[in-house]
GROMACS .gro file of C-alpha atoms in nm:
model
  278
    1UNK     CA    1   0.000   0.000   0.000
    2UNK     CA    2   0.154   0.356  -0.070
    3UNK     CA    3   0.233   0.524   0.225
    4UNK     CA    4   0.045   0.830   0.118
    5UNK     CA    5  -0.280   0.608   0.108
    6UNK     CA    6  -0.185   0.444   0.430
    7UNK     CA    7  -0.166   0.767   0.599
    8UNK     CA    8  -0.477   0.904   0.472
    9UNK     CA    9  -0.680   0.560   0.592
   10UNK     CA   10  -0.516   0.601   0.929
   11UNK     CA   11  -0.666   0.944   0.959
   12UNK     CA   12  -1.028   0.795   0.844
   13UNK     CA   13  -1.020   0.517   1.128
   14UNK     CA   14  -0.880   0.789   1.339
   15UNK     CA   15  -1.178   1.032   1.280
   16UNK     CA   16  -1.372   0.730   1.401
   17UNK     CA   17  -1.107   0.663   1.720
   18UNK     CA   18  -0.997   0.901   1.837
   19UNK     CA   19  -0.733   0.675   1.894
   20UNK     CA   20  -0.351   0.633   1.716
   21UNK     CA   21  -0.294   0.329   1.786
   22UNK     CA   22  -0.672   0.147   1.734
   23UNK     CA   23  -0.637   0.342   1.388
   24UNK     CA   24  -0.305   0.208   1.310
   25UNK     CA   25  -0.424  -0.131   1.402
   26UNK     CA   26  -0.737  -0.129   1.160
   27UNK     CA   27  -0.522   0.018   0.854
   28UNK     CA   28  -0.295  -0.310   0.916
   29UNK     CA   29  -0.583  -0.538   0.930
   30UNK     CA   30  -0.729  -0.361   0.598
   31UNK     CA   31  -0.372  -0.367   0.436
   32UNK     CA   32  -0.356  -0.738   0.506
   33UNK     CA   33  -0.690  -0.806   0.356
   34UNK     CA   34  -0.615  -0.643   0.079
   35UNK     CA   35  -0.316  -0.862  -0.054
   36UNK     CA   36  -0.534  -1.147   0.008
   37UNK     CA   37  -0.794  -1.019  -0.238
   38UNK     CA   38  -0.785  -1.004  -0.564
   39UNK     CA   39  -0.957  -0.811  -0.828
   40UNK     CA   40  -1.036  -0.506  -0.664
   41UNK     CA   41  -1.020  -0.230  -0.893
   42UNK     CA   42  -1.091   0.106  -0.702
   43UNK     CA   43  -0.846   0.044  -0.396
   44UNK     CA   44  -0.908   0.356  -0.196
   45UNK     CA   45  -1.265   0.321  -0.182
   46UNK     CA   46  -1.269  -0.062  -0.096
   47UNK     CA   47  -1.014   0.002   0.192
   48UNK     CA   48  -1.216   0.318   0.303
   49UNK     CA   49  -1.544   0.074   0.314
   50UNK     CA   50  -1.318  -0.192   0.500
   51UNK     CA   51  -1.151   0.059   0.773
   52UNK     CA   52  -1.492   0.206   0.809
   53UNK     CA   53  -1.662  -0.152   0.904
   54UNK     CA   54  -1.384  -0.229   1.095
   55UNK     CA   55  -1.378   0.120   1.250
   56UNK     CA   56  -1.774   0.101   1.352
   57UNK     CA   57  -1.700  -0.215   1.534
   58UNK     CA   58  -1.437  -0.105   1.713
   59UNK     CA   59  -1.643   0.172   1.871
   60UNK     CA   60  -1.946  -0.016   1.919
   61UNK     CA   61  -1.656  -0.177   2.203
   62UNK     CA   62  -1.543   0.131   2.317
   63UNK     CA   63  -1.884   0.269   2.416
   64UNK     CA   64  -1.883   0.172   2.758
   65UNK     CA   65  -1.549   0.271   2.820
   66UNK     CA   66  -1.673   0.648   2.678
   67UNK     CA   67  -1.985   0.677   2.878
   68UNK     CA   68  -1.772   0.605   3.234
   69UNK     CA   69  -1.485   0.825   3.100
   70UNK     CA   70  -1.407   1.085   3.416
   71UNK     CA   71  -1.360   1.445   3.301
   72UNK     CA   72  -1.351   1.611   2.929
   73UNK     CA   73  -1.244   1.349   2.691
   74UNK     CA   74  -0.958   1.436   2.420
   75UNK     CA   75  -0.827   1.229   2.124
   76UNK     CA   76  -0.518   1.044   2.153
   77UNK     CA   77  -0.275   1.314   2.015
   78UNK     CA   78  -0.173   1.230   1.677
   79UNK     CA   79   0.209   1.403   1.638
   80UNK     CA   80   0.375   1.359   1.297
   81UNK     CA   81   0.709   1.525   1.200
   82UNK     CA   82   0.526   1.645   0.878
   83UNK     CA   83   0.144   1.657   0.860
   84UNK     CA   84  -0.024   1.634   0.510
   85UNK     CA   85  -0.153   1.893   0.361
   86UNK     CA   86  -0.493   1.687   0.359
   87UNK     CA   87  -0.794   1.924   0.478
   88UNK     CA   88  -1.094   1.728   0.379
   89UNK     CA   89  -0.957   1.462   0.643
   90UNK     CA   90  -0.899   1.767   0.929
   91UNK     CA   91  -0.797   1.597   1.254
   92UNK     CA   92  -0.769   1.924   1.445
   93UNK     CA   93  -0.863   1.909   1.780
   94UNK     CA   94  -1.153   2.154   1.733
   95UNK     CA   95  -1.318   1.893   1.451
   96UNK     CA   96  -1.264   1.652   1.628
   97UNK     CA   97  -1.451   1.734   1.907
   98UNK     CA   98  -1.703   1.833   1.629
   99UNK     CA   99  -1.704   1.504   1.546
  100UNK     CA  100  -1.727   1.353   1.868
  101UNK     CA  101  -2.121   1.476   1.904
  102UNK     CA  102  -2.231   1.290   1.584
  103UNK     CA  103  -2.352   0.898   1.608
  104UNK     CA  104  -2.110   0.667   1.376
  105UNK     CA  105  -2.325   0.618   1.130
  106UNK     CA  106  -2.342   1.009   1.073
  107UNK     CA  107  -1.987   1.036   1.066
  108UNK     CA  108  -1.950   0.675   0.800
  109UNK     CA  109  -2.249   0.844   0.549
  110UNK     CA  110  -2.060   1.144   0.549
  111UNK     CA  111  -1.720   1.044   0.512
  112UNK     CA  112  -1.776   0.788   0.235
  113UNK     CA  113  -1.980   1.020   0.066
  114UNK     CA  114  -1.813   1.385   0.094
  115UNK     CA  115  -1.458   1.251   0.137
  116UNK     CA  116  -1.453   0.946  -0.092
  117UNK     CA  117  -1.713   1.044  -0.339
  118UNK     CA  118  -1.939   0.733  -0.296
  119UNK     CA  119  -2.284   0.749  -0.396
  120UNK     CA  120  -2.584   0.668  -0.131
  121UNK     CA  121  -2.624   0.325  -0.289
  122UNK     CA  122  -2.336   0.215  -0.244
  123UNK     CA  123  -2.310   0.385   0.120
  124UNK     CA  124  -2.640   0.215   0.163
  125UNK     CA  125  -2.449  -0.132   0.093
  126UNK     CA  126  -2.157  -0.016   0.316
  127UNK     CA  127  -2.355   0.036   0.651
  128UNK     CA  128  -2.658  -0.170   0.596
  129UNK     CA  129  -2.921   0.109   0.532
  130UNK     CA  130  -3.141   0.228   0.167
  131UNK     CA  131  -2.979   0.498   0.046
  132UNK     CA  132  -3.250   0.823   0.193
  133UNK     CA  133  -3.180   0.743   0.589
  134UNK     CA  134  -2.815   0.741   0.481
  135UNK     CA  135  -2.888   1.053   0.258
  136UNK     CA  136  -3.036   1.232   0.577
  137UNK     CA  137  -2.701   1.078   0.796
  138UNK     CA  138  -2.483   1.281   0.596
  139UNK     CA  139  -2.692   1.589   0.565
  140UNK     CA  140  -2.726   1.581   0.932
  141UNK     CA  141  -2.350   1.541   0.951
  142UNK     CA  142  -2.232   1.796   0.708
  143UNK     CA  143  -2.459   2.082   0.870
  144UNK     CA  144  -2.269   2.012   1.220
  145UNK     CA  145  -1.949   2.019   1.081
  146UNK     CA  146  -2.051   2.367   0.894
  147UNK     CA  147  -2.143   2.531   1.155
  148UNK     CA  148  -1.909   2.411   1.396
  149UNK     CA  149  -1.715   2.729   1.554
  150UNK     CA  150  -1.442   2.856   1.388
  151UNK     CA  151  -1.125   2.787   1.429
  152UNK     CA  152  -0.707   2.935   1.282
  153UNK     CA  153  -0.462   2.722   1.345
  154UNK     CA  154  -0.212   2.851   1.549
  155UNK     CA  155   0.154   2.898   1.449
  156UNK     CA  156   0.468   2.788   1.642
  157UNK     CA  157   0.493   3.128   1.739
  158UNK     CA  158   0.213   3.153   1.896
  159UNK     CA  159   0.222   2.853   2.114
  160UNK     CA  160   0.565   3.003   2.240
  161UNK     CA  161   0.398   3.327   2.295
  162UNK     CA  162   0.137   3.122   2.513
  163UNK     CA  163   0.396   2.961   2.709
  164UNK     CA  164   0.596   3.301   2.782
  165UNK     CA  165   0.282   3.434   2.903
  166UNK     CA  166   0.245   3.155   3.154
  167UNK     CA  167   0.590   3.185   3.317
  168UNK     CA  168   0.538   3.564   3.318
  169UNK     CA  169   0.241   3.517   3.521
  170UNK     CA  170   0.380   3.300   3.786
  171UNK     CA  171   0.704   3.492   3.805
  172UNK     CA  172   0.525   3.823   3.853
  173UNK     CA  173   0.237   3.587   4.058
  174UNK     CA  174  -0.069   3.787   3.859
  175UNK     CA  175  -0.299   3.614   3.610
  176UNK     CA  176  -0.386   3.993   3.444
  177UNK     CA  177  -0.186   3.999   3.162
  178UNK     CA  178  -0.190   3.621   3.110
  179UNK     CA  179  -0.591   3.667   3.086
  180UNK     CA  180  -0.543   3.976   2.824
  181UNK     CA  181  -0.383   3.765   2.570
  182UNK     CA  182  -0.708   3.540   2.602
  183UNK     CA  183  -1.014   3.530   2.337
  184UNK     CA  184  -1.307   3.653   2.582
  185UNK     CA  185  -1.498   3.330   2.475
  186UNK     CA  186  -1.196   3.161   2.524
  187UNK     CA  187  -1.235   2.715   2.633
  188UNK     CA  188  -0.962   2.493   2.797
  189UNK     CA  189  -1.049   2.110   2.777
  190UNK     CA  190  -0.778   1.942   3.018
  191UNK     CA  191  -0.806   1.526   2.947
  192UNK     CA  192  -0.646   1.376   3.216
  193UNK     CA  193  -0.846   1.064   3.236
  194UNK     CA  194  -0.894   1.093   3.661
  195UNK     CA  195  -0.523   0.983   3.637
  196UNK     CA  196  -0.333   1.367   3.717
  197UNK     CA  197  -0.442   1.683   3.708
  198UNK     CA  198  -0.700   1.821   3.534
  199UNK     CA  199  -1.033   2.028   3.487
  200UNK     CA  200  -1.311   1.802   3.531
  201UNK     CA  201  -1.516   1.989   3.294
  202UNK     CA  202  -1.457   2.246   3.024
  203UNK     CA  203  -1.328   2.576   3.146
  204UNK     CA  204  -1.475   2.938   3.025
  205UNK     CA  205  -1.364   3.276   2.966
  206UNK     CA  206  -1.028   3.403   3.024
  207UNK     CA  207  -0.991   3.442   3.408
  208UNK     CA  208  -1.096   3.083   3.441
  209UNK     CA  209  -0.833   2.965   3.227
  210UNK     CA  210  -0.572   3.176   3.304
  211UNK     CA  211  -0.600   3.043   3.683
  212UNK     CA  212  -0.584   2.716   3.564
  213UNK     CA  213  -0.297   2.766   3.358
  214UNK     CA  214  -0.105   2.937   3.600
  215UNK     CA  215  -0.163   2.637   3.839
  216UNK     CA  216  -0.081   2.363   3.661
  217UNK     CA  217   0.249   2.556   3.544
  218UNK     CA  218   0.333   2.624   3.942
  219UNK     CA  219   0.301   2.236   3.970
  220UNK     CA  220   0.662   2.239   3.831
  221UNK     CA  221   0.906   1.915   3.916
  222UNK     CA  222   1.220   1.907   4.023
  223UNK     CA  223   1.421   1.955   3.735
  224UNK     CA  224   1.119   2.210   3.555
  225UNK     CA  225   0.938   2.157   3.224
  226UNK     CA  226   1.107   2.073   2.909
  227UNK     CA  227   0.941   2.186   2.600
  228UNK     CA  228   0.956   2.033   2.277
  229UNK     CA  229   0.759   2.204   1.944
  230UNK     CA  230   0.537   1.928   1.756
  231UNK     CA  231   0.306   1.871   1.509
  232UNK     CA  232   0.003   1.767   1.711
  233UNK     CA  233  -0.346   1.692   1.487
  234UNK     CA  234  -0.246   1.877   1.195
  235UNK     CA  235  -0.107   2.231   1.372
  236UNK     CA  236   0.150   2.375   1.591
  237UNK     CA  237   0.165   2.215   1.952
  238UNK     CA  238   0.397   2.168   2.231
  239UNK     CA  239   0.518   1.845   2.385
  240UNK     CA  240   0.614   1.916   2.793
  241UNK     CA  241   0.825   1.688   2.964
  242UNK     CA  242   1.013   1.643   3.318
  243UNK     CA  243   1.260   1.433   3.432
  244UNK     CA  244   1.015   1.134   3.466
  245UNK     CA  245   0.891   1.210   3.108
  246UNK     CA  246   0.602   1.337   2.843
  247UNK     CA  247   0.392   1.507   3.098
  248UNK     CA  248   0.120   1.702   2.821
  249UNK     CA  249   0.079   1.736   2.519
  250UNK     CA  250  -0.084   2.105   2.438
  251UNK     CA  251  -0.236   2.235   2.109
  252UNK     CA  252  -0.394   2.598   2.081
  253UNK     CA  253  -0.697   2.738   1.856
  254UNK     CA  254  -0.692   3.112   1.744
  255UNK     CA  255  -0.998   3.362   1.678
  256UNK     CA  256  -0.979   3.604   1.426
  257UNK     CA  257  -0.808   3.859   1.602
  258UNK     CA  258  -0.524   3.603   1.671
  259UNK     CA  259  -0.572   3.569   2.058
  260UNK     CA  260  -0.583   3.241   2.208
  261UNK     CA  261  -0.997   3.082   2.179
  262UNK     CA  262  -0.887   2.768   2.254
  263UNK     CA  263  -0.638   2.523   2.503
  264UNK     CA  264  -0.597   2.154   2.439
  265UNK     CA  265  -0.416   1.972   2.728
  266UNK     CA  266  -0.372   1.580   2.693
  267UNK     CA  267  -0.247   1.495   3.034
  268UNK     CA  268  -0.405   1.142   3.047
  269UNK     CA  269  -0.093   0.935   3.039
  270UNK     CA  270  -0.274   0.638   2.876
  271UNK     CA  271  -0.302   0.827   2.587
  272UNK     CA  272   0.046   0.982   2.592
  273UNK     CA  273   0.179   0.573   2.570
  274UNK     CA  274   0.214   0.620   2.149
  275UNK     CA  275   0.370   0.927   2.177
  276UNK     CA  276   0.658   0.803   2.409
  277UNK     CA  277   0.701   0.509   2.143
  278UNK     CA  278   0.683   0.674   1.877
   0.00000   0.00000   0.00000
């Protein structure tokens, strides 16, 4: 399979996921399955059809495991040392969690159809449905994603600039001009799994996050932070370490004014596992 393709099925079962290494895992089963078939003429769209049957089975499993998850939940980060320039398969936090609200079967109609350029039929055949209910799936689907809120990705730059920010505020112990840098509707989902610290729900408006910021950065080991610049789900990100090891991984959303609407913070170290490996 051409690594190009590979990489582009790994972000379909991801959209799914949520999870690198599950999506990883499903691509190799597909890849496999695929050198054991013969005549198949449009590859891409019978591995997209496989990874997506494969991918809706794997999160009919996970569902309990979602509905008892303590706190916000966050994707596994997904850090490349190049990302694509693929933006019909976005894996930015912010779609993501755009994503996350629509059933499966929303997100397979409209993937195979938008994405892949399947018609409803054969959709239809796909996930076991005539082609109008699967129609209405991706209608549903591609109105969410539309008016999902807008999001710039940030630039390496501008993560620094976050970061500077923080250790101003806790050297000068005020959270004012940490909070002025903030977009006034401004959200900080921490994922820490009820394994270390974090926000057990969403945080608002730029005094709320600031705070929080400015305490989890005063939670400093022995030895301080280490801080690492990454590609994290398609955009500029930070990888923070101590001495023990990856501590968070942090991406940032910008509004149009270029202040800071949005704070990603993957502390659940579960789902900081790949990224040590990788």
């Amino acid at each position: 399979m051409p690594e190009a393709l590979r990489r582009r099925l790994v972000r379909l079962a991801y959209r799914y996921l949520g999870s690198v290494t599950d999506a990883e895992d499903v691509v190799q089963e597909a890849s496999i399955k695929l050198l054991a078939s013969e005549g198949v003429r449009d590859r891409e769209a019978w591995l997209a059809r496989l990874v997506t049957n494969a991918a809706l089975d794997r999160l009919r499993q996970l569902k309990a495991r979602r509905e008892t998850y303590v706190g916000p939940w966050l994707p596994e980060p997904m850090v490349e040392a190049e990302s694509p320039n693929d933006r019909e398969l976005d894996i930015s936090f912010a779609v993501m969690r755009t994503l996350e609200t629509l059933s499966p079967l929303e997100r397979a109609a409209f993937y195979l159809h938008d994405l892949f350029g399947m018609d409803f039929e054969t959709v239809g055949e796909t996930l076991d449905r005539s082609p109008a209910p699967v129609r209405k799936l991706a209608s549903r689907a591609r109105q969410a994603v539309k008016e999902g809120r807008p999001r710039f990705a940030a630039r390496p730059a501008d993560v620094e600039r976050l970061l500077m920010a923080i250790g101003a505020a806790v050297q000068s112990d005020s959270v004012d001009a940490l909070a002025a840098t903030l977009a006034e509707h401004i959200e900080l989902i921490s994922d820490g799994g009820g394994k270390v610290i974090a926000a057990l729900r969403v945080l608002h408006g730029p005094m709320e996050v600031a705070n929080f910021l400015m305490h989890i950065a005063r939670k400093q080991p022995d030895g301080g932070w280490r801080f690492g610049p990454a590609q994290v789900n398609g955009g500029a990100g930070m990888l923070i370490s101590s001495e023990v090891g990856l501590d968070t991984v942090m991406a940032i959303d910008l509004d149009t004014e270029g202040r800071v609407a949005a704070v990603y913070l993957v502390r659940n170290p579960e789902k900081l596992a790949h990224v040590v490996g990788s």
